[in-house]
GROMACS .gro file of N, CA and C in nm:
model
  348
    1MET      N    1   6.469   3.023   0.168
    1MET     CA    2   6.418   3.110   0.090
    1MET      C    3   6.316   3.218   0.156
    2ARG      N    4   6.262   3.203   0.315
    2ARG     CA    5   6.229   3.349   0.330
    2ARG      C    6   6.289   3.454   0.331
    3ARG      N    7   6.409   3.461   0.433
    3ARG     CA    8   6.506   3.541   0.418
    3ARG      C    9   6.497   3.612   0.273
    4ASN      N   10   6.503   3.517   0.178
    4ASN     CA   11   6.522   3.572   0.013
    4ASN      C   12   6.446   3.686  -0.022
    5ARG      N   13   6.294   3.580   0.049
    5ARG     CA   14   6.158   3.716  -0.015
    5ARG      C   15   6.163   3.850   0.059
    6ASP      N   16   6.211   3.794   0.218
    6ASP     CA   17   6.213   3.947   0.314
    6ASP      C   18   6.331   4.015   0.226
    7GLY      N   19   6.406   3.960   0.236
    7GLY     CA   20   6.546   4.115   0.175
    7GLY      C   21   6.519   4.138   0.032
    8LYS      N   22   6.376   4.105  -0.049
    8LYS     CA   23   6.321   4.119  -0.183
    8LYS      C   24   6.244   4.280  -0.100
    9LEU      N   25   6.184   4.195  -0.020
    9LEU     CA   26   6.035   4.333  -0.002
    9LEU      C   27   6.135   4.445   0.062
   10LEU      N   28   6.281   4.437   0.139
   10LEU     CA   29   6.359   4.540   0.189
   10LEU      C   30   6.391   4.601   0.121
   11GLU      N   31   6.443   4.572   0.002
   11GLU     CA   32   6.502   4.591  -0.127
   11GLU      C   33   6.388   4.711  -0.217
   12LEU      N   34   6.272   4.632  -0.242
   12LEU     CA   35   6.106   4.723  -0.267
   12LEU      C   36   6.129   4.831  -0.164
   13ILE      N   37   6.086   4.854  -0.051
   13ILE     CA   38   6.103   4.946   0.039
   13ILE      C   39   6.163   5.068  -0.010
   14PHE      N   40   6.287   4.995   0.059
   14PHE     CA   41   6.455   5.094  -0.046
   14PHE      C   42   6.414   5.175  -0.152
   15GLU      N   43   6.338   5.125  -0.230
   15GLU     CA   44   6.318   5.180  -0.384
   15GLU      C   45   6.216   5.279  -0.369
   16GLU      N   46   6.103   5.293  -0.278
   16GLU     CA   47   5.977   5.392  -0.268
   16GLU      C   48   6.084   5.444  -0.203
   17ILE      N   49   6.169   5.411  -0.109
   17ILE     CA   50   6.176   5.591  -0.058
   17ILE      C   51   6.268   5.710  -0.141
   18THR      N   52   6.388   5.578  -0.183
   18THR     CA   53   6.480   5.655  -0.280
   18THR      C   54   6.341   5.739  -0.318
   19ASP      N   55   6.263   5.714  -0.454
   19ASP     CA   56   6.184   5.769  -0.533
   19ASP      C   57   6.097   5.861  -0.453
   20ILE      N   58   6.071   5.845  -0.303
   20ILE     CA   59   5.997   5.981  -0.231
   20ILE      C   60   6.126   6.126  -0.227
   21GLU      N   61   6.258   5.996  -0.203
   21GLU     CA   62   6.324   6.103  -0.197
   21GLU      C   63   6.371   6.253  -0.362
   22CYS      N   64   6.332   6.155  -0.449
   22CYS     CA   65   6.300   6.215  -0.576
   22CYS      C   66   6.228   6.329  -0.628
   23PHE      N   67   6.109   6.262  -0.557
   23PHE     CA   68   5.946   6.324  -0.627
   23PHE      C   69   5.982   6.513  -0.500
   24THR      N   70   6.047   6.502  -0.402
   24THR     CA   71   6.076   6.606  -0.308
   24THR      C   72   6.223   6.617  -0.302
   25VAL      N   73   6.303   6.615  -0.405
   25VAL     CA   74   6.496   6.711  -0.388
   25VAL      C   75   6.414   6.821  -0.434
   26GLY      N   76   6.507   6.915  -0.312
   26GLY     CA   77   6.470   7.029  -0.374
   26GLY      C   78   6.379   7.165  -0.341
   27ILE      N   79   6.218   7.092  -0.314
   27ILE     CA   80   6.095   7.165  -0.338
   27ILE      C   81   6.105   7.123  -0.197
   28THR      N   82   6.015   7.308  -0.117
   28THR     CA   83   5.971   7.315   0.035
   28THR      C   84   5.835   7.271   0.038
   29GLU      N   85   5.832   7.305   0.215
   29GLU     CA   86   5.694   7.228   0.220
   29GLU      C   87   5.533   7.302   0.172
   30ASN      N   88   5.603   7.414   0.082
   30ASN     CA   89   5.475   7.462   0.075
   30ASN      C   90   5.472   7.447  -0.048
   31LYS      N   91   5.594   7.457  -0.153
   31LYS     CA   92   5.589   7.358  -0.298
   31LYS      C   93   5.532   7.255  -0.320
   32PHE      N   94   5.550   7.126  -0.213
   32PHE     CA   95   5.453   7.049  -0.215
   32PHE      C   96   5.328   7.033  -0.160
   33MET      N   97   5.248   7.157  -0.076
   33MET     CA   98   5.099   7.140  -0.024
   33MET      C   99   5.052   7.175  -0.181
   34LEU      N  100   5.125   7.262  -0.272
   34LEU     CA  101   5.059   7.333  -0.340
   34LEU      C  102   5.016   7.260  -0.511
   35ASN      N  103   5.152   7.105  -0.470
   35ASN     CA  104   5.170   7.059  -0.603
   35ASN      C  105   5.095   6.937  -0.619
   36LYS      N  106   4.975   6.866  -0.661
   36LYS     CA  107   4.890   6.747  -0.623
   36LYS      C  108   4.969   6.649  -0.697
   37GLU      N  109   5.048   6.713  -0.791
   37GLU     CA  110   5.136   6.578  -0.818
   37GLU      C  111   5.174   6.489  -0.732
   38LYS      N  112   5.273   6.551  -0.702
   38LYS     CA  113   5.408   6.518  -0.631
   38LYS      C  114   5.345   6.455  -0.494
   39GLN      N  115   5.230   6.498  -0.431
   39GLN     CA  116   5.151   6.491  -0.328
   39GLN      C  117   5.104   6.292  -0.344
   40LYS      N  118   4.988   6.314  -0.464
   40LYS     CA  119   5.005   6.162  -0.497
   40LYS      C  120   5.055   6.054  -0.572
   41ALA      N  121   5.224   6.113  -0.572
   41ALA     CA  122   5.327   5.976  -0.635
   41ALA      C  123   5.381   5.995  -0.479
   42VAL      N  124   5.363   6.063  -0.387
   42VAL     CA  125   5.469   6.007  -0.259
   42VAL      C  126   5.332   5.949  -0.204
   43CYS      N  127   5.196   5.991  -0.188
   43CYS     CA  128   5.130   5.874  -0.106
   43CYS      C  129   5.126   5.752  -0.185
   44LEU      N  130   5.178   5.711  -0.285
   44LEU     CA  131   5.200   5.597  -0.401
   44LEU      C  132   5.271   5.517  -0.318
   45SER      N  133   5.363   5.586  -0.337
   45SER     CA  134   5.497   5.514  -0.290
   45SER      C  135   5.501   5.515  -0.123
   46PHE      N  136   5.383   5.604  -0.021
   46PHE     CA  137   5.360   5.559   0.133
   46PHE      C  138   5.285   5.403   0.120
   47GLN      N  139   5.247   5.383   0.032
   47GLN     CA  140   5.114   5.312  -0.031
   47GLN      C  141   5.188   5.166  -0.029
   48ASN      N  142   5.292   5.209  -0.130
   48ASN     CA  143   5.371   5.104  -0.148
   48ASN      C  144   5.458   4.986  -0.034
   49ILE      N  145   5.505   5.114  -0.018
   49ILE     CA  146   5.578   5.055   0.102
   49ILE      C  147   5.512   5.002   0.233
   50GLY      N  148   5.402   5.023   0.274
   50GLY     CA  149   5.262   4.978   0.340
   50GLY      C  150   5.282   4.887   0.273
   51GLU      N  151   5.223   4.867   0.166
   51GLU     CA  152   5.231   4.719   0.157
   51GLU      C  153   5.349   4.556   0.125
   52TYR      N  154   5.463   4.630   0.162
   52TYR     CA  155   5.560   4.539   0.109
   52TYR      C  156   5.582   4.479   0.286
   53ALA      N  157   5.574   4.608   0.369
   53ALA     CA  158   5.631   4.580   0.469
   53ALA      C  159   5.501   4.460   0.581
   54LYS      N  160   5.380   4.492   0.502
   54LYS     CA  161   5.272   4.415   0.546
   54LYS      C  162   5.283   4.227   0.542
   55ASN      N  163   5.359   4.201   0.403
   55ASN     CA  164   5.449   4.077   0.373
   55ASN      C  165   5.591   4.099   0.400
   56ILE      N  166   5.666   4.102   0.500
   56ILE     CA  167   5.758   4.085   0.573
   56ILE      C  168   5.778   3.967   0.658
   57SER      N  169   5.805   3.892   0.667
   57SER     CA  170   5.795   3.791   0.799
   57SER      C  171   5.796   3.803   0.957
   58LYS      N  172   5.721   3.698   1.001
   58LYS     CA  173   5.718   3.785   1.150
   58LYS      C  174   5.788   3.757   1.232
   59GLY      N  175   5.918   3.692   1.209
   59GLY     CA  176   6.010   3.688   1.251
   59GLY      C  177   6.155   3.789   1.193
   60LEU      N  178   6.132   3.804   1.057
   60LEU     CA  179   6.198   3.963   1.070
   60LEU      C  180   6.142   4.066   1.137
   61LYS      N  181   6.046   4.075   1.127
   61LYS     CA  182   5.937   4.213   1.198
   61LYS      C  183   6.006   4.193   1.398
   62GLU      N  184   6.038   4.112   1.380
   62GLU     CA  185   5.971   4.070   1.560
   62GLU      C  186   6.208   4.058   1.556
   63LEU      N  187   6.252   4.053   1.507
   63LEU     CA  188   6.389   4.067   1.521
   63LEU      C  189   6.427   4.220   1.515
   64HIS      N  190   6.343   4.264   1.431
   64HIS     CA  191   6.359   4.456   1.400
   64HIS      C  192   6.290   4.520   1.422
   65ASP      N  193   6.238   4.491   1.604
   65ASP     CA  194   6.153   4.599   1.635
   65ASP      C  195   6.122   4.715   1.636
   66GLU      N  196   6.274   4.739   1.568
   66GLU     CA  197   6.312   4.908   1.568
   66GLU      C  198   6.253   4.972   1.469
   67VAL      N  199   6.174   4.924   1.353
   67VAL     CA  200   6.111   4.923   1.244
   67VAL      C  201   5.915   4.975   1.301
   68GLU      N  202   5.904   5.038   1.292
   68GLU     CA  203   5.744   5.024   1.359
   68GLU      C  204   5.636   5.002   1.201
   69TRP      N  205   5.627   4.850   1.229
   69TRP     CA  206   5.597   4.815   1.154
   69TRP      C  207   5.421   4.784   1.094
   70ALA      N  208   5.361   4.800   1.206
   70ALA     CA  209   5.317   4.830   1.236
   70ALA      C  210   5.240   4.922   1.171
   71GLU      N  211   5.244   5.041   1.219
   71GLU     CA  212   5.217   5.234   1.198
   71GLU      C  213   5.251   5.232   0.994
   72ILE      N  214   5.372   5.195   0.966
   72ILE     CA  215   5.384   5.148   0.815
   72ILE      C  216   5.269   5.126   0.761
   73TYR      N  217   5.227   4.983   0.816
   73TYR     CA  218   5.095   4.896   0.707
   73TYR      C  219   4.962   4.961   0.751
   74GLY      N  220   4.964   5.070   0.890
   74GLY     CA  221   4.820   5.144   0.868
   74GLY      C  222   4.837   5.266   0.794
   75PHE      N  223   4.944   5.336   0.807
   75PHE     CA  224   4.946   5.434   0.716
   75PHE      C  225   4.879   5.386   0.602
   76ARG      N  226   4.977   5.275   0.470
   76ARG     CA  227   4.912   5.265   0.405
   76ARG      C  228   4.786   5.241   0.353
   77ASN      N  229   4.694   5.193   0.471
   77ASN     CA  230   4.563   5.128   0.483
   77ASN      C  231   4.478   5.326   0.451
   78ILE      N  232   4.509   5.369   0.540
   78ILE     CA  233   4.493   5.596   0.538
   78ILE      C  234   4.472   5.543   0.352
   79VAL      N  235   4.607   5.592   0.313
   79VAL     CA  236   4.589   5.589   0.225
   79VAL      C  237   4.506   5.546   0.080
   80ALA      N  238   4.502   5.431   0.108
   80ALA     CA  239   4.435   5.327   0.014
   80ALA      C  240   4.298   5.344   0.049
   81HIS      N  241   4.235   5.365   0.154
   81HIS     CA  242   4.135   5.353   0.190
   81HIS      C  243   4.083   5.472   0.178
   82GLU      N  244   4.157   5.550   0.270
   82GLU     CA  245   4.094   5.689   0.317
   82GLU      C  246   4.161   5.783   0.285
   83TYR      N  247   4.144   5.849   0.131
   83TYR     CA  248   4.226   5.920   0.093
   83TYR      C  249   4.222   6.054   0.104
   84SER      N  250   4.115   6.091   0.129
   84SER     CA  251   4.093   6.237   0.179
   84SER      C  252   4.086   6.272   0.305
   85LYS      N  253   4.158   6.154   0.384
   85LYS     CA  254   4.169   6.215   0.534
   85LYS      C  255   4.276   6.194   0.541
   86VAL      N  256   4.367   6.209   0.455
   86VAL     CA  257   4.559   6.207   0.510
   86VAL      C  258   4.564   6.376   0.424
   87LYS      N  259   4.656   6.384   0.560
   87LYS     CA  260   4.666   6.546   0.621
   87LYS      C  261   4.818   6.549   0.464
   88MET      N  262   4.845   6.627   0.400
   88MET     CA  263   4.959   6.639   0.336
   88MET      C  264   5.032   6.743   0.446
   89SER      N  265   5.028   6.797   0.535
   89SER     CA  266   5.142   6.863   0.629
   89SER      C  267   5.191   6.695   0.705
   90GLN      N  268   5.140   6.627   0.740
   90GLN     CA  269   5.142   6.494   0.772
   90GLN      C  270   5.256   6.438   0.699
   91VAL      N  271   5.248   6.417   0.644
   91VAL     CA  272   5.297   6.303   0.477
   91VAL      C  273   5.426   6.396   0.484
   92TRP      N  274   5.438   6.553   0.474
   92TRP     CA  275   5.538   6.623   0.483
   92TRP      C  276   5.632   6.595   0.581
   93GLN      N  277   5.591   6.558   0.720
   93GLN     CA  278   5.664   6.539   0.844
   93GLN      C  279   5.704   6.399   0.815
   94MET      N  280   5.616   6.322   0.755
   94MET     CA  281   5.692   6.175   0.809
   94MET      C  282   5.829   6.213   0.691
   95ILE      N  283   5.790   6.275   0.559
   95ILE     CA  284   5.905   6.297   0.458
   95ILE      C  285   6.052   6.309   0.527
   96GLU      N  286   6.053   6.421   0.617
   96GLU     CA  287   6.149   6.503   0.695
   96GLU      C  288   6.178   6.410   0.787
   97GLU      N  289   6.107   6.370   0.882
   97GLU     CA  290   6.145   6.281   1.000
   97GLU      C  291   6.135   6.127   0.985
   98ASP      N  292   6.064   6.063   0.941
   98ASP     CA  293   6.002   5.938   0.956
   98ASP      C  294   6.071   5.872   0.805
   99LEU      N  295   6.114   5.894   0.715
   99LEU     CA  296   6.173   5.824   0.679
   99LEU      C  297   6.293   5.835   0.639
  100PRO      N  298   6.372   5.955   0.657
  100PRO     CA  299   6.533   5.883   0.694
  100PRO      C  300   6.588   5.804   0.846
  101HIS      N  301   6.515   5.811   0.857
  101HIS     CA  302   6.516   5.722   1.007
  101HIS      C  303   6.510   5.526   0.931
  102LEU      N  304   6.417   5.518   0.879
  102LEU     CA  305   6.366   5.437   0.791
  102LEU      C  306   6.418   5.366   0.686
  103LYS      N  307   6.541   5.464   0.662
  103LYS     CA  308   6.610   5.474   0.608
  103LYS      C  309   6.732   5.415   0.623
  104ARG      N  310   6.795   5.455   0.676
  104ARG     CA  311   6.890   5.394   0.811
  104ARG      C  312   6.833   5.248   0.860
  105ASN      N  313   6.771   5.226   0.883
  105ASN     CA  314   6.726   5.081   0.924
  105ASN      C  315   6.708   4.967   0.848
  106LEU      N  316   6.643   5.003   0.720
  106LEU     CA  317   6.690   4.949   0.623
  106LEU      C  318   6.789   4.887   0.603
  107GLU      N  319   6.884   4.992   0.571
  107GLU     CA  320   7.063   4.979   0.549
  107GLU      C  321   7.090   4.908   0.651
  108LYS      N  322   7.072   4.862   0.785
  108LYS     CA  323   7.180   4.812   0.881
  108LYS      C  324   7.044   4.648   0.857
  109ILE      N  325   6.915   4.665   0.868
  109ILE     CA  326   6.851   4.509   0.848
  109ILE      C  327   6.967   4.456   0.681
  110LEU      N  328   6.948   4.535   0.598
  110LEU     CA  329   6.968   4.442   0.472
  110LEU      C  330   7.091   4.408   0.491
  111ARG      N  331   7.231   4.522   0.503
  111ARG     CA  332   7.331   4.486   0.529
  111ARG      C  333   7.364   4.333   0.638
  112ASN      N  334   7.275   4.335   0.732
  112ASN     CA  335   7.252   4.166   0.848
  112ASN      C  336   7.238   4.100   0.781
  113LEU      N  337   7.120   4.098   0.660
  113LEU     CA  338   7.079   3.955   0.585
  113LEU      C  339   7.155   3.940   0.484
  114GLN      N  340   7.251   4.047   0.434
  114GLN     CA  341   7.340   4.027   0.351
  114GLN      C  342   7.468   3.928   0.425
  115ASN      N  343   7.510   3.923   0.523
  115ASN     CA  344   7.611   3.944   0.584
  115ASN      C  345   7.618   3.796   0.682
  116SER      N  346   7.424   3.712   0.656
  116SER     CA  347   7.439   3.631   0.761
  116SER      C  348   7.446   3.473   0.634
   0.00000   0.00000   0.00000
């Protein structure tokens, strides 16, 4: 049962990553900085990613410590409770650097869950 729940949560995170990719496809950092709508959409997706990550079982998190689960949820808290402190330059950096890495890790974890 836990495996099914974890799998669903991972799929939801993957969907949010795909949404962020769609929100930001073909735009530059400068255009992102000037577009409040895209900023808010991306931040909502990051908030959702953090919420889903928080609910993944401790066992799966321990098994896949290559994912920075605590940092993902920590950023969710900042977006949810201290939005005015969010630096959009850091958000852009996360889009460019962290999300591709997270996406690759999730693909691997999901494959492992499906094959077990």
